[in-house]
Coordinates of C-alpha atoms in Angstrom, one line a residue:
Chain E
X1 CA -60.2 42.2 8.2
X2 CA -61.9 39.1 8.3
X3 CA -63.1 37.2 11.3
X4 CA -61.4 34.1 12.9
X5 CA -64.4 31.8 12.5
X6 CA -64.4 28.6 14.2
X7 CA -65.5 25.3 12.6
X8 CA -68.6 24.4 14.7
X9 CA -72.0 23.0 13.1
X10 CA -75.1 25.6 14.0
X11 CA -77.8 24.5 15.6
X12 CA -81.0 23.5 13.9
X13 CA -84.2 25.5 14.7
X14 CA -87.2 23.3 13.8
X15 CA -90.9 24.7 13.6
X16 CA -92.8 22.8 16.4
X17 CA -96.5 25.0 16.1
X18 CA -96.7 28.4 16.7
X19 CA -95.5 28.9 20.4
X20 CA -92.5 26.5 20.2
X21 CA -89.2 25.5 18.1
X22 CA -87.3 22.4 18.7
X23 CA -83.2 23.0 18.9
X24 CA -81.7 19.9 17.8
X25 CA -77.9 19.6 17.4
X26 CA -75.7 16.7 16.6
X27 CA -73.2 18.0 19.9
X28 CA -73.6 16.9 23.3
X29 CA -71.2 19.4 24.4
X30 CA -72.8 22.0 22.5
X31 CA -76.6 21.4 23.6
X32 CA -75.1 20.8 27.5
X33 CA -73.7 24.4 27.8
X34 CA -76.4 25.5 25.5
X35 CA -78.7 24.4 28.1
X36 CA -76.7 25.3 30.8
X37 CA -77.1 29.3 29.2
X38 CA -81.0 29.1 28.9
X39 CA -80.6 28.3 33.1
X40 CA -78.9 31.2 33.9
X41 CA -80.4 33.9 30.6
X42 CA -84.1 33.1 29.8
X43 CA -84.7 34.7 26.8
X44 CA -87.6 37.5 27.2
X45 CA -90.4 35.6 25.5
X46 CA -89.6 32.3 26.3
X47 CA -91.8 30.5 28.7
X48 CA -90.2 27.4 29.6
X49 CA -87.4 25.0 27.9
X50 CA -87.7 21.0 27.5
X51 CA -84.0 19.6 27.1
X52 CA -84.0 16.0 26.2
X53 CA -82.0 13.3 24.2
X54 CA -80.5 15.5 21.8
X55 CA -82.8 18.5 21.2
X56 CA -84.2 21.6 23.5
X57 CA -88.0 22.4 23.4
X58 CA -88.2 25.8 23.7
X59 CA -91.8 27.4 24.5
X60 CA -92.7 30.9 24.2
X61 CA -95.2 33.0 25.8
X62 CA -98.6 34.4 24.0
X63 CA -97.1 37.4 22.8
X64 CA -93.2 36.3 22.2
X65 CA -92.4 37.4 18.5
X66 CA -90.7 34.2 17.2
X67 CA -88.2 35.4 14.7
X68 CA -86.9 38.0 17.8
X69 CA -86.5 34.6 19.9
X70 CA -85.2 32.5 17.4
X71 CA -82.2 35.1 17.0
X72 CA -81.8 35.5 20.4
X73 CA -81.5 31.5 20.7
X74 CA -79.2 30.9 17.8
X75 CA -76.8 33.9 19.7
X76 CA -77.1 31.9 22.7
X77 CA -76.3 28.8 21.0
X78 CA -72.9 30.0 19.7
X79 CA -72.0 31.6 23.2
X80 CA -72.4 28.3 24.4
X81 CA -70.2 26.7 21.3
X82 CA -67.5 29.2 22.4
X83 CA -67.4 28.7 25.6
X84 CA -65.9 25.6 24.2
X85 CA -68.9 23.4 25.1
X86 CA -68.2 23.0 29.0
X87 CA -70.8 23.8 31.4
X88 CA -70.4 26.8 33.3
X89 CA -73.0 25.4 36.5
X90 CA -72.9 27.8 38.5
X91 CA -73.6 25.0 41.7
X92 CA -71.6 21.8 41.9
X93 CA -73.6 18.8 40.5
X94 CA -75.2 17.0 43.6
X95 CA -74.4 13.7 43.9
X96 CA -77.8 11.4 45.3
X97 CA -77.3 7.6 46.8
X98 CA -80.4 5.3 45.7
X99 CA -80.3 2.2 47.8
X100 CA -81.5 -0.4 45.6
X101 CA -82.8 -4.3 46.3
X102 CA -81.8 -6.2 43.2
X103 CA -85.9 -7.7 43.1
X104 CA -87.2 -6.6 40.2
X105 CA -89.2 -9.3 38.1
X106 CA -86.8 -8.5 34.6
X107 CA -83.5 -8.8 36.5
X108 CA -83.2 -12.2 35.1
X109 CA -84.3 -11.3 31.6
X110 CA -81.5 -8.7 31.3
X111 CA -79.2 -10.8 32.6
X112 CA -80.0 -13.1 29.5
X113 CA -80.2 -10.4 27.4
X114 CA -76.9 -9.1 28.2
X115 CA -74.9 -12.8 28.4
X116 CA -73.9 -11.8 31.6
X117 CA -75.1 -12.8 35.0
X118 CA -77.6 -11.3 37.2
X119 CA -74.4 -10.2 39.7
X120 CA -72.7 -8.6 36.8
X121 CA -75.9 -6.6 36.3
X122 CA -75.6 -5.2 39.6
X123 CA -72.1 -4.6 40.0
X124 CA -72.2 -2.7 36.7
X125 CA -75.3 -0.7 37.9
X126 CA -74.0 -0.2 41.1
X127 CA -70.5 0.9 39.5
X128 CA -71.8 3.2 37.2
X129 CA -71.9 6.7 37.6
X130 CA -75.3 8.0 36.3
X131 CA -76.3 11.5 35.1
X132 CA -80.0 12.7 34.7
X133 CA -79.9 13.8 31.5
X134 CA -83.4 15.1 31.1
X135 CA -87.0 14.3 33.3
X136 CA -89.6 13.1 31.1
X137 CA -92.3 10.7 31.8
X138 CA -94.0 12.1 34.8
X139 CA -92.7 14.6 37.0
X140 CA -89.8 13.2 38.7
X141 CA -88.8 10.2 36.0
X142 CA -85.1 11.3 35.2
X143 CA -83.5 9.6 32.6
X144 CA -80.4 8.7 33.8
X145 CA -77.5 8.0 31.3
X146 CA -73.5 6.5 32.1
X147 CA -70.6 7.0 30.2
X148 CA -70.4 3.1 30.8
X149 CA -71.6 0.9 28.6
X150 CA -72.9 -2.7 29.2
X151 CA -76.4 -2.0 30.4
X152 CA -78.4 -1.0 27.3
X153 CA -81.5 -3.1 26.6
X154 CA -84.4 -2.7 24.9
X155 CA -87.8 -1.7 26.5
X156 CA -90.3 -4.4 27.2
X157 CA -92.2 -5.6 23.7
X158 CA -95.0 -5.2 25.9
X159 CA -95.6 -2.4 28.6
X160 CA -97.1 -3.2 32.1
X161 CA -100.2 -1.6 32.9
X162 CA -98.9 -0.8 36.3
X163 CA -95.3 0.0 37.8
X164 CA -94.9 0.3 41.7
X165 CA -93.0 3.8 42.3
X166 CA -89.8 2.9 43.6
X167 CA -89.0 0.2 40.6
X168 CA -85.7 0.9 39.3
X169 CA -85.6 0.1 35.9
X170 CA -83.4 0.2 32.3
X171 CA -84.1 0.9 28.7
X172 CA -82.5 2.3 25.8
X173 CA -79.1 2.8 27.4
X174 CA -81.0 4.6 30.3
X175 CA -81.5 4.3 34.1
X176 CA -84.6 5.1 35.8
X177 CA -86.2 5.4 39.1
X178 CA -90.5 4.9 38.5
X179 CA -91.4 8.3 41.1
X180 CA -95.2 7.1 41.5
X181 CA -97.6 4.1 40.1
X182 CA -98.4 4.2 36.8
X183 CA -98.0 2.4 33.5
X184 CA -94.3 1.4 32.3
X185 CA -92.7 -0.4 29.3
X186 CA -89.1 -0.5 31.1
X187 CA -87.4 -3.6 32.4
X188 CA -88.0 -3.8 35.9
X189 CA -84.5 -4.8 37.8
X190 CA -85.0 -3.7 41.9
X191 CA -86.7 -1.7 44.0
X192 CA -86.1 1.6 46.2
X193 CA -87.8 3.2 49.5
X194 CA -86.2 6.5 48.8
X195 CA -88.9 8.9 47.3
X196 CA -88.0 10.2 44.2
X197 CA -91.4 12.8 44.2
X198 CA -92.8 14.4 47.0
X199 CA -95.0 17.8 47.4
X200 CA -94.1 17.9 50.7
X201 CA -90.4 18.8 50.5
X202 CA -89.5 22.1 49.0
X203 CA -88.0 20.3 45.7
X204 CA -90.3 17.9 45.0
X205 CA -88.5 16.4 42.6
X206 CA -85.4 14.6 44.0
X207 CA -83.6 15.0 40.3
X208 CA -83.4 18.2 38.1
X209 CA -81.2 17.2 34.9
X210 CA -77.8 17.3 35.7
X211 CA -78.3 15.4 38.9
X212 CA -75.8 13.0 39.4
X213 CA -76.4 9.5 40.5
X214 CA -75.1 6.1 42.7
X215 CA -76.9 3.1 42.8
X216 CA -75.7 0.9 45.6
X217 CA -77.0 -2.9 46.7
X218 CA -79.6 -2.8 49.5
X219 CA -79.9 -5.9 51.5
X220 CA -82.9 -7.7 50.3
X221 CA -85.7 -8.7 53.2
Chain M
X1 CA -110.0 34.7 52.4
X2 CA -112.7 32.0 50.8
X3 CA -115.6 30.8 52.1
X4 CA -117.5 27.5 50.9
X5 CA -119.4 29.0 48.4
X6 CA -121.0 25.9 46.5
X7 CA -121.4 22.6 47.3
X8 CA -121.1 19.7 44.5
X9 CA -124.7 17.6 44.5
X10 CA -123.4 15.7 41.6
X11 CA -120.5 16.0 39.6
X12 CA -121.7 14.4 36.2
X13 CA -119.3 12.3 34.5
X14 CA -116.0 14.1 35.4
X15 CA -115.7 17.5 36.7
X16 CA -112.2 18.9 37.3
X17 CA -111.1 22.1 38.7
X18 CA -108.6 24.1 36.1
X19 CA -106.8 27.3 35.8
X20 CA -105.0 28.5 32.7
X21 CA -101.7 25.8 34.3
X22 CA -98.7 25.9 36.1
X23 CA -96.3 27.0 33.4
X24 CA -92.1 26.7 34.1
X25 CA -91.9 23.2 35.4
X26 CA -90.4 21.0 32.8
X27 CA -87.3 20.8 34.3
X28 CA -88.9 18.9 36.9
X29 CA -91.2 16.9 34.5
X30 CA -94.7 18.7 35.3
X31 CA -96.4 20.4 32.0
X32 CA -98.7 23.2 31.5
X33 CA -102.0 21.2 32.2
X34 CA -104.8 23.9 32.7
X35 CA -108.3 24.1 31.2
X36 CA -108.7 22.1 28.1
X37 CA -110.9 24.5 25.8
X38 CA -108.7 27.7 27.2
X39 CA -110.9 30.5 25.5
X40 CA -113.9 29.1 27.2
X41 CA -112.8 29.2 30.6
X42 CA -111.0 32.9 30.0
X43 CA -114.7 34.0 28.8
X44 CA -116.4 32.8 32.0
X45 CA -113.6 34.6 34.1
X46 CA -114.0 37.9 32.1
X47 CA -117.8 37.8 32.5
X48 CA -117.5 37.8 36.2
X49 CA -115.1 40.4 35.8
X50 CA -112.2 37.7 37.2
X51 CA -108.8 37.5 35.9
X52 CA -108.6 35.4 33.1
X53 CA -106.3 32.6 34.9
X54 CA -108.8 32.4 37.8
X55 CA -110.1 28.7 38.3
X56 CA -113.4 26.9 37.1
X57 CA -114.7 24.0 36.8
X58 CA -114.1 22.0 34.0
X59 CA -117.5 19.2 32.8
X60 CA -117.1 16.7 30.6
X61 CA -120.2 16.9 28.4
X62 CA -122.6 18.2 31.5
X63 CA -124.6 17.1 33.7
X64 CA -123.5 18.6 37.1
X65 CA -125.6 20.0 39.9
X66 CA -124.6 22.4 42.8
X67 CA -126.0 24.8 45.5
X68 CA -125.1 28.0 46.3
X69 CA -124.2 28.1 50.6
X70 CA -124.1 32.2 49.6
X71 CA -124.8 34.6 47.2
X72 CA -122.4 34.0 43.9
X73 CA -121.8 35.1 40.5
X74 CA -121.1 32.4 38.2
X75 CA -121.2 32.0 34.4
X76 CA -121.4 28.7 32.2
X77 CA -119.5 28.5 28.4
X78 CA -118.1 25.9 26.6
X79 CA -120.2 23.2 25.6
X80 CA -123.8 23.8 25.2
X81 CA -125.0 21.9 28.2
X82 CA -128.5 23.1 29.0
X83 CA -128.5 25.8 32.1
X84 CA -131.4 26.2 34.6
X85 CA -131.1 27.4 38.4
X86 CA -134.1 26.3 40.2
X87 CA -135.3 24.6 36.6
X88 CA -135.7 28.0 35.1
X89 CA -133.8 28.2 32.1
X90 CA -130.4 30.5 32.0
X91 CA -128.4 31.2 28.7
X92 CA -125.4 30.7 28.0
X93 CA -122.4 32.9 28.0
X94 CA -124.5 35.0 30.6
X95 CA -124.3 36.6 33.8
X96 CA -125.8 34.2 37.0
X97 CA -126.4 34.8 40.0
X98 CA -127.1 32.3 43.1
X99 CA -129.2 33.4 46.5
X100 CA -127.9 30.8 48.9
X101 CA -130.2 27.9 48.4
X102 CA -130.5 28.2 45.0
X103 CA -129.3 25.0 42.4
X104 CA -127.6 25.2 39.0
X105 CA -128.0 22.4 37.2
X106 CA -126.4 21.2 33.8
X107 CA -128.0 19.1 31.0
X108 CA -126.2 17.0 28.8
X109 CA -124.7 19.1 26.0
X110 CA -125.7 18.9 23.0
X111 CA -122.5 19.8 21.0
X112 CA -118.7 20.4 22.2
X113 CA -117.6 18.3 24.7
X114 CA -116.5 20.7 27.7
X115 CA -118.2 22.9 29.8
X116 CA -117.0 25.3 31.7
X117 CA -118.5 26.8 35.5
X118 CA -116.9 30.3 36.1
X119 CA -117.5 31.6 39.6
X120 CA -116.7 35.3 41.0
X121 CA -113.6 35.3 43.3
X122 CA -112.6 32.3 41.1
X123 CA -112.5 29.1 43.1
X124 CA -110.1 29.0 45.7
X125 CA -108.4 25.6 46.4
X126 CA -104.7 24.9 47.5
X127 CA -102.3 26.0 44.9
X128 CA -100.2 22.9 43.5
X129 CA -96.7 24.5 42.3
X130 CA -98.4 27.7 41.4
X131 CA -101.6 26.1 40.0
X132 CA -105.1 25.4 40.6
X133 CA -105.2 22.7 37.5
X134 CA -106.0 19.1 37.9
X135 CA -103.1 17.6 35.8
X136 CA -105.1 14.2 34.9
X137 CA -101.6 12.4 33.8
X138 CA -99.4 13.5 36.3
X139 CA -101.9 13.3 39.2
X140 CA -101.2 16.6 40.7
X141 CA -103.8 19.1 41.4
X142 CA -107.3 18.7 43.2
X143 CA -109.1 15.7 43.0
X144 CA -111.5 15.6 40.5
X145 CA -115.0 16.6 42.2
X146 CA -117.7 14.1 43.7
X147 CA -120.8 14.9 45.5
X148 CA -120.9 16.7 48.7
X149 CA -117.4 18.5 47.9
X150 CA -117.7 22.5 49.3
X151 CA -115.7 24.7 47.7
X152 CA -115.2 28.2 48.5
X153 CA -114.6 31.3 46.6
X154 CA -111.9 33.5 46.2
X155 CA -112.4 37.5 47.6
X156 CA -113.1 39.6 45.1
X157 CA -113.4 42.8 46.5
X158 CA -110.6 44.7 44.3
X159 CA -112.2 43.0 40.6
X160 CA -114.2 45.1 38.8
X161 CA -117.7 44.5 38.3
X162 CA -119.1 42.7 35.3
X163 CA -120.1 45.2 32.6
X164 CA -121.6 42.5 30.4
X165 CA -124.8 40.5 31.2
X166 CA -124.5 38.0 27.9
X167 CA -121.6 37.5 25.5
X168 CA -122.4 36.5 21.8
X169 CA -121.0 33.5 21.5
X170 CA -121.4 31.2 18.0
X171 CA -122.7 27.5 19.1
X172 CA -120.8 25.1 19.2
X173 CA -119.6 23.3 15.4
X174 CA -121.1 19.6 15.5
X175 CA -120.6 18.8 12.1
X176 CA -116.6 18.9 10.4
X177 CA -114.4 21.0 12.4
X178 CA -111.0 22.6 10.5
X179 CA -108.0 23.3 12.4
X180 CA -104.8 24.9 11.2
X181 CA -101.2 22.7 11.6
X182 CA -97.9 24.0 11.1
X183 CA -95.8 21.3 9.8
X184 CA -92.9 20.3 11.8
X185 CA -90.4 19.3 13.7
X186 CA -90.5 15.9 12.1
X187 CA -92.8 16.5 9.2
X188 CA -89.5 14.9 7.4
X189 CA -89.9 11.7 8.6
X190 CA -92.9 11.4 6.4
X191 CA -93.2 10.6 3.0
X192 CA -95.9 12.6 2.2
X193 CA -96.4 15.0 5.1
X194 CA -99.3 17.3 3.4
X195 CA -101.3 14.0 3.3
X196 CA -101.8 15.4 6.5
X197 CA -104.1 17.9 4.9
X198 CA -106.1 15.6 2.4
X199 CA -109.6 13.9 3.1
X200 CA -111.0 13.8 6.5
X201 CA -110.2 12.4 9.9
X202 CA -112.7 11.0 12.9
X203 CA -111.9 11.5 16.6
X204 CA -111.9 8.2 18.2
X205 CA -113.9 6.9 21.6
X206 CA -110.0 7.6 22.9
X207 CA -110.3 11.0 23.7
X208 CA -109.5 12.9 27.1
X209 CA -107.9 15.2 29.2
X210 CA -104.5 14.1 27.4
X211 CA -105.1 13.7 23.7
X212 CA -107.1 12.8 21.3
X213 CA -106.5 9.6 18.6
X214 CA -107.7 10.0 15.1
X215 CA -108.7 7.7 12.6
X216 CA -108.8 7.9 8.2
X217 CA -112.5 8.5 7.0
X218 CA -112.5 6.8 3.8
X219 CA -109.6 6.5 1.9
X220 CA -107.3 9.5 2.7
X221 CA -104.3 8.6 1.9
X222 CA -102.3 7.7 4.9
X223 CA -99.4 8.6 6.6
X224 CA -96.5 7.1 5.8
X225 CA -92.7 7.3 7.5
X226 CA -89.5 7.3 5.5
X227 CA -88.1 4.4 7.6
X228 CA -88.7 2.7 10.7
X229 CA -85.7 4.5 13.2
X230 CA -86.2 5.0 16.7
X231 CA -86.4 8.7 17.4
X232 CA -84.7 9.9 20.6
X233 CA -86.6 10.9 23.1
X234 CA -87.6 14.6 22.7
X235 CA -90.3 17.1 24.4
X236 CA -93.7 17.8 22.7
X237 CA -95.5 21.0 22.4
X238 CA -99.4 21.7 23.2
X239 CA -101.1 20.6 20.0
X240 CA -98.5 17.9 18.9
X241 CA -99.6 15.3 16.1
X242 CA -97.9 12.1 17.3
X243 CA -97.7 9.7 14.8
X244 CA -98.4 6.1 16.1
X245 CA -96.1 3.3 14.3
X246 CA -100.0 2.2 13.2
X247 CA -99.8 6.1 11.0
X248 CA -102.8 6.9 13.3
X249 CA -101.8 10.5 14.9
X250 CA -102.5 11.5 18.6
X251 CA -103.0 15.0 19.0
X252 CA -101.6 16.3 22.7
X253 CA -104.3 18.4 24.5
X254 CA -103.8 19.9 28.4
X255 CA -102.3 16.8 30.3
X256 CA -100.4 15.8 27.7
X257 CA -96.9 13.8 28.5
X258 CA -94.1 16.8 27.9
X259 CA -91.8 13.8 26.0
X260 CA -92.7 11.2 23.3
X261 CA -90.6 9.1 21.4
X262 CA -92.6 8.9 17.5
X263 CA -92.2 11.7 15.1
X264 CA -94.4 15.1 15.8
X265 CA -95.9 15.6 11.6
X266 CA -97.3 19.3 12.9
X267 CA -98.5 20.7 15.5
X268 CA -101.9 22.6 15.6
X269 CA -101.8 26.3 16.6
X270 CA -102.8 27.0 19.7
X271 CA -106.0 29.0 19.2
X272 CA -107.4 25.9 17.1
X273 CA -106.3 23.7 20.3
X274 CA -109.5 25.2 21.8
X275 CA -111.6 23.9 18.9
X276 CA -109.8 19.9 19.1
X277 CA -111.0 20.3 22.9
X278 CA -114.6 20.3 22.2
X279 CA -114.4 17.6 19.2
X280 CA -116.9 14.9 20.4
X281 CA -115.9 10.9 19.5
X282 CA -117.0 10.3 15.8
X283 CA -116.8 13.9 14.9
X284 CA -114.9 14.7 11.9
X285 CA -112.2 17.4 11.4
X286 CA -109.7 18.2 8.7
X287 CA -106.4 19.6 8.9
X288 CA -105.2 22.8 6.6
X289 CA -101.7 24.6 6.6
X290 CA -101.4 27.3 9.3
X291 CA -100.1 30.4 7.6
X292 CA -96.6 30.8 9.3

């Protein structure tokens, strides 16, 4: 008897030192309900886990044996494939309202960049529904990806040395919200009051990945 | 449960308090931060009979004074930075106690780049998402200290007492340091990735609390990528080897940013992290294959 075997690619487990492996995968669907496993089933010996574009770093405690997690992670990983790649979330994806002035000092840039106008930039940010794919960055930067497309520019040749929090801001097909001051090489296009990090509230971070996301026009003072 | 303990005169250069990190935050973008040269801060805490995540102080290259307000235990490791209380001379790696009154001062080290300030109790600051760390990239933790700071102590009363008055503890390497890489996840962007492993490398002026940026000695051959391609975003381990688009590599210490967008070559085991830590600018090191 032989068994039905379905034709899905396995993931691949890359060395990354000798606490870590990187699970990369060519899927989207796949590495989604992968990740959406690791949320609900930590593997014993795994610290943390990283997703990101298209890979999840996974980190492992001290004393984790690696090949036993490795196992564990490529059982996981086909659990997820059969599951047929749809995320079993066990909470309804929040939906968050960013109020946004349409100020930022690239708006025009983009515009150019894009052949359209600077209203067509907004409408088509402000149309968009976003998704935070993964946080990077500093705690709190979500990059936020759309299933629409029309808004993908490249970062700035040159970075700034300093980016107000609250600049709302696009590169490489992504959306982002800057959650303090600091350094930045994305193309500045408004500005938002709503606090995207803060200590003070029980989650600091106003965006875990899966977050979902609505931009909508702010008056501008 | 604390009480001000000691009381910063002068911090030296940069003091920062750290703990071993705040581990299981990615999701919300905070990494592990934590002491830099990890061993060196556990071997303080196990002096003073502490567990080994209790908090320190963490001194770039020395140079920091205090006074005890009470009577403390603390030890000093890490980088040799000269020890006296009072200006009588203390070793290293030992047991010290403080009357209230009393001053520990720091020298300048002379090899290693960190030194760590161990205190019985551990030092007892808010916790930041379960952490006592200054994260120097993400700006979370405590302020970095600055004269006149008190900090108070943590109780205790339920830690054993030390059993050890001095640990044997090698000095620290000022000539060519060699730490082990395992190669990987994007050693096959490279053409050549072993040429990791040939000839020598200097540690730049640009090293800190986040990494450290390396530069050929002579002419090692450098490191060259298979193509120029954008790699997607993608998170980075402790001990990464970021190579620049100018084939300089960037190795990823405490604060480290938890993504990057260039091609990890390796990634230096962790124990070996603790060496990279005390590397001072212009010091050589050389890369060799981690056995996997």
């Amino acid at each position: 008897m032989s068994a039905i075997t379905v034709p899905t690619a396995p993931p691949r487990i890359l060395p990354a030192g000798d606490r870590s492996v990187l699970v990369a995968t060519d899927d989207d669907a796949d590495l989604v309900a992968f990740i959406d496993l690791l949320r609900h089933e930590l593997p014993s010996g795994v610290d943390d886990f990283l997703p990101a574009a298209q890979t999840v770093l996974i980190t492992m405690t001290d004393t984790a044996d690696c090949r036993v997690v490795e196992q564990r992670l490529r059982e996981l990983f086909r659990s997820a494939q059969a599951s047929g790649g749809i995320g079993t979330a066990a909470q309804p994806d929040e939906i968050r309202t960013i109020p946004v002035r349409y100020d930022g000092p690239d708006l025009e840039s983009v515009a150019a960049q894009l052949g359209i106008t600077v209203r067509e930039v907004i409408t088509a940010h402000t149309r968009a529904l976003w998704r935070c794919a993964f946080i990077g960055f500093a705690p709190g930067f979500g990059y936020l990806e759309t299933a629409e497309p029309g808004l993908a520019v490249p970062r700035r040749a040159e970075a700034r040395t300093s980016v107000p929090a609250g600049a709302v801001a696009l590169a490489d097909g992504y959306s982002a919200v800057y959650p303090r001051r600091s350094p930045g090489g994305w193309q500045l296009i408004g500005t938002t009051d709503v606090r995207m990090w803060d200590l003070g509230r029980a989650e600091p971070s106003l965006l875990r990945p899966g977050t979902r996301v609505r931009f909508t026009e702010a008056a501008l003072e | 449960m604390s009480r001000a303990a000691l009381r910063i005169l002068d911090p030296g250069p940069l003091s920062t308090i750290q703990d071993l990190g705040r581990p299981g935050w990615f999701s919300i973008g905070v990494g592990v931060s934590g002491a830099a040269d990890r061993r060196s801060l556990k071997l303080a805490n196990r002096l003073l009979g502490n567990p080994e995540d209790a908090a320190g102080i963490e001194i770039l290259l020395g140079g920091l004074e205090l006074v005890a307000e009470g009577p403390v235990l603390l030890a000093v490791t890490g980088a040799d930075a000269p020890i006296t209380v009072d200006g009588v001379a203390h070793a290293h790696a030992s047991v010290i106690s403080l009357r209230a009154g009393q001053r520990l001062k720091l020298g300048m080290a002379a090899a290693g780049l960190r030194v760590y300030v161990g205190v019985r109790g551990g030092i007892a600051v808010d916790e930041i998402l379960g952490s006592r760390s200054r994260d120097t990239l993400a700006g979370l933790g405590p302020d970095p200290l600055t004269a006149g700071v008190a900090l108070g102590v943590g109780a205790a009363q339920a830690y054993p007492w030390p059993n050890v008055a001095v640990a044997p503890v090698p000095s620290m390497n000022s000539g060519v340091v060699t730490v082990g890489v395992l190669l990987g996840p994007r050693d096959d962007w490279f053409t050549d990735p072993r040429s990791l492993f040939t000839g020598a490398w200097q540690m730049s002026d640009r090293a800190d609390r986040v990494g450290v940026r390396l530069a050929r000695v002579g002419d090692g051959p450098p490191l060259i990528r298979i193509n120029d391609k954008e790699l997607p975003t993608e998170g980075m381990p402790l001990g990464a080897i970021q190579v620049q688009p100018s084939g300089e590599p960037v190795v990823f210490l405490a604060d480290h940013p938890i993504t990057g967008g260039y091609p990890v070559i390796g990634v230096v085991v962790t124990p070996d992290v603790d060496l990279l830590a005390q590397l001072r600018p212009g010091q050589h090191l050389r890369f060799r294959p981690a056995p996997s």
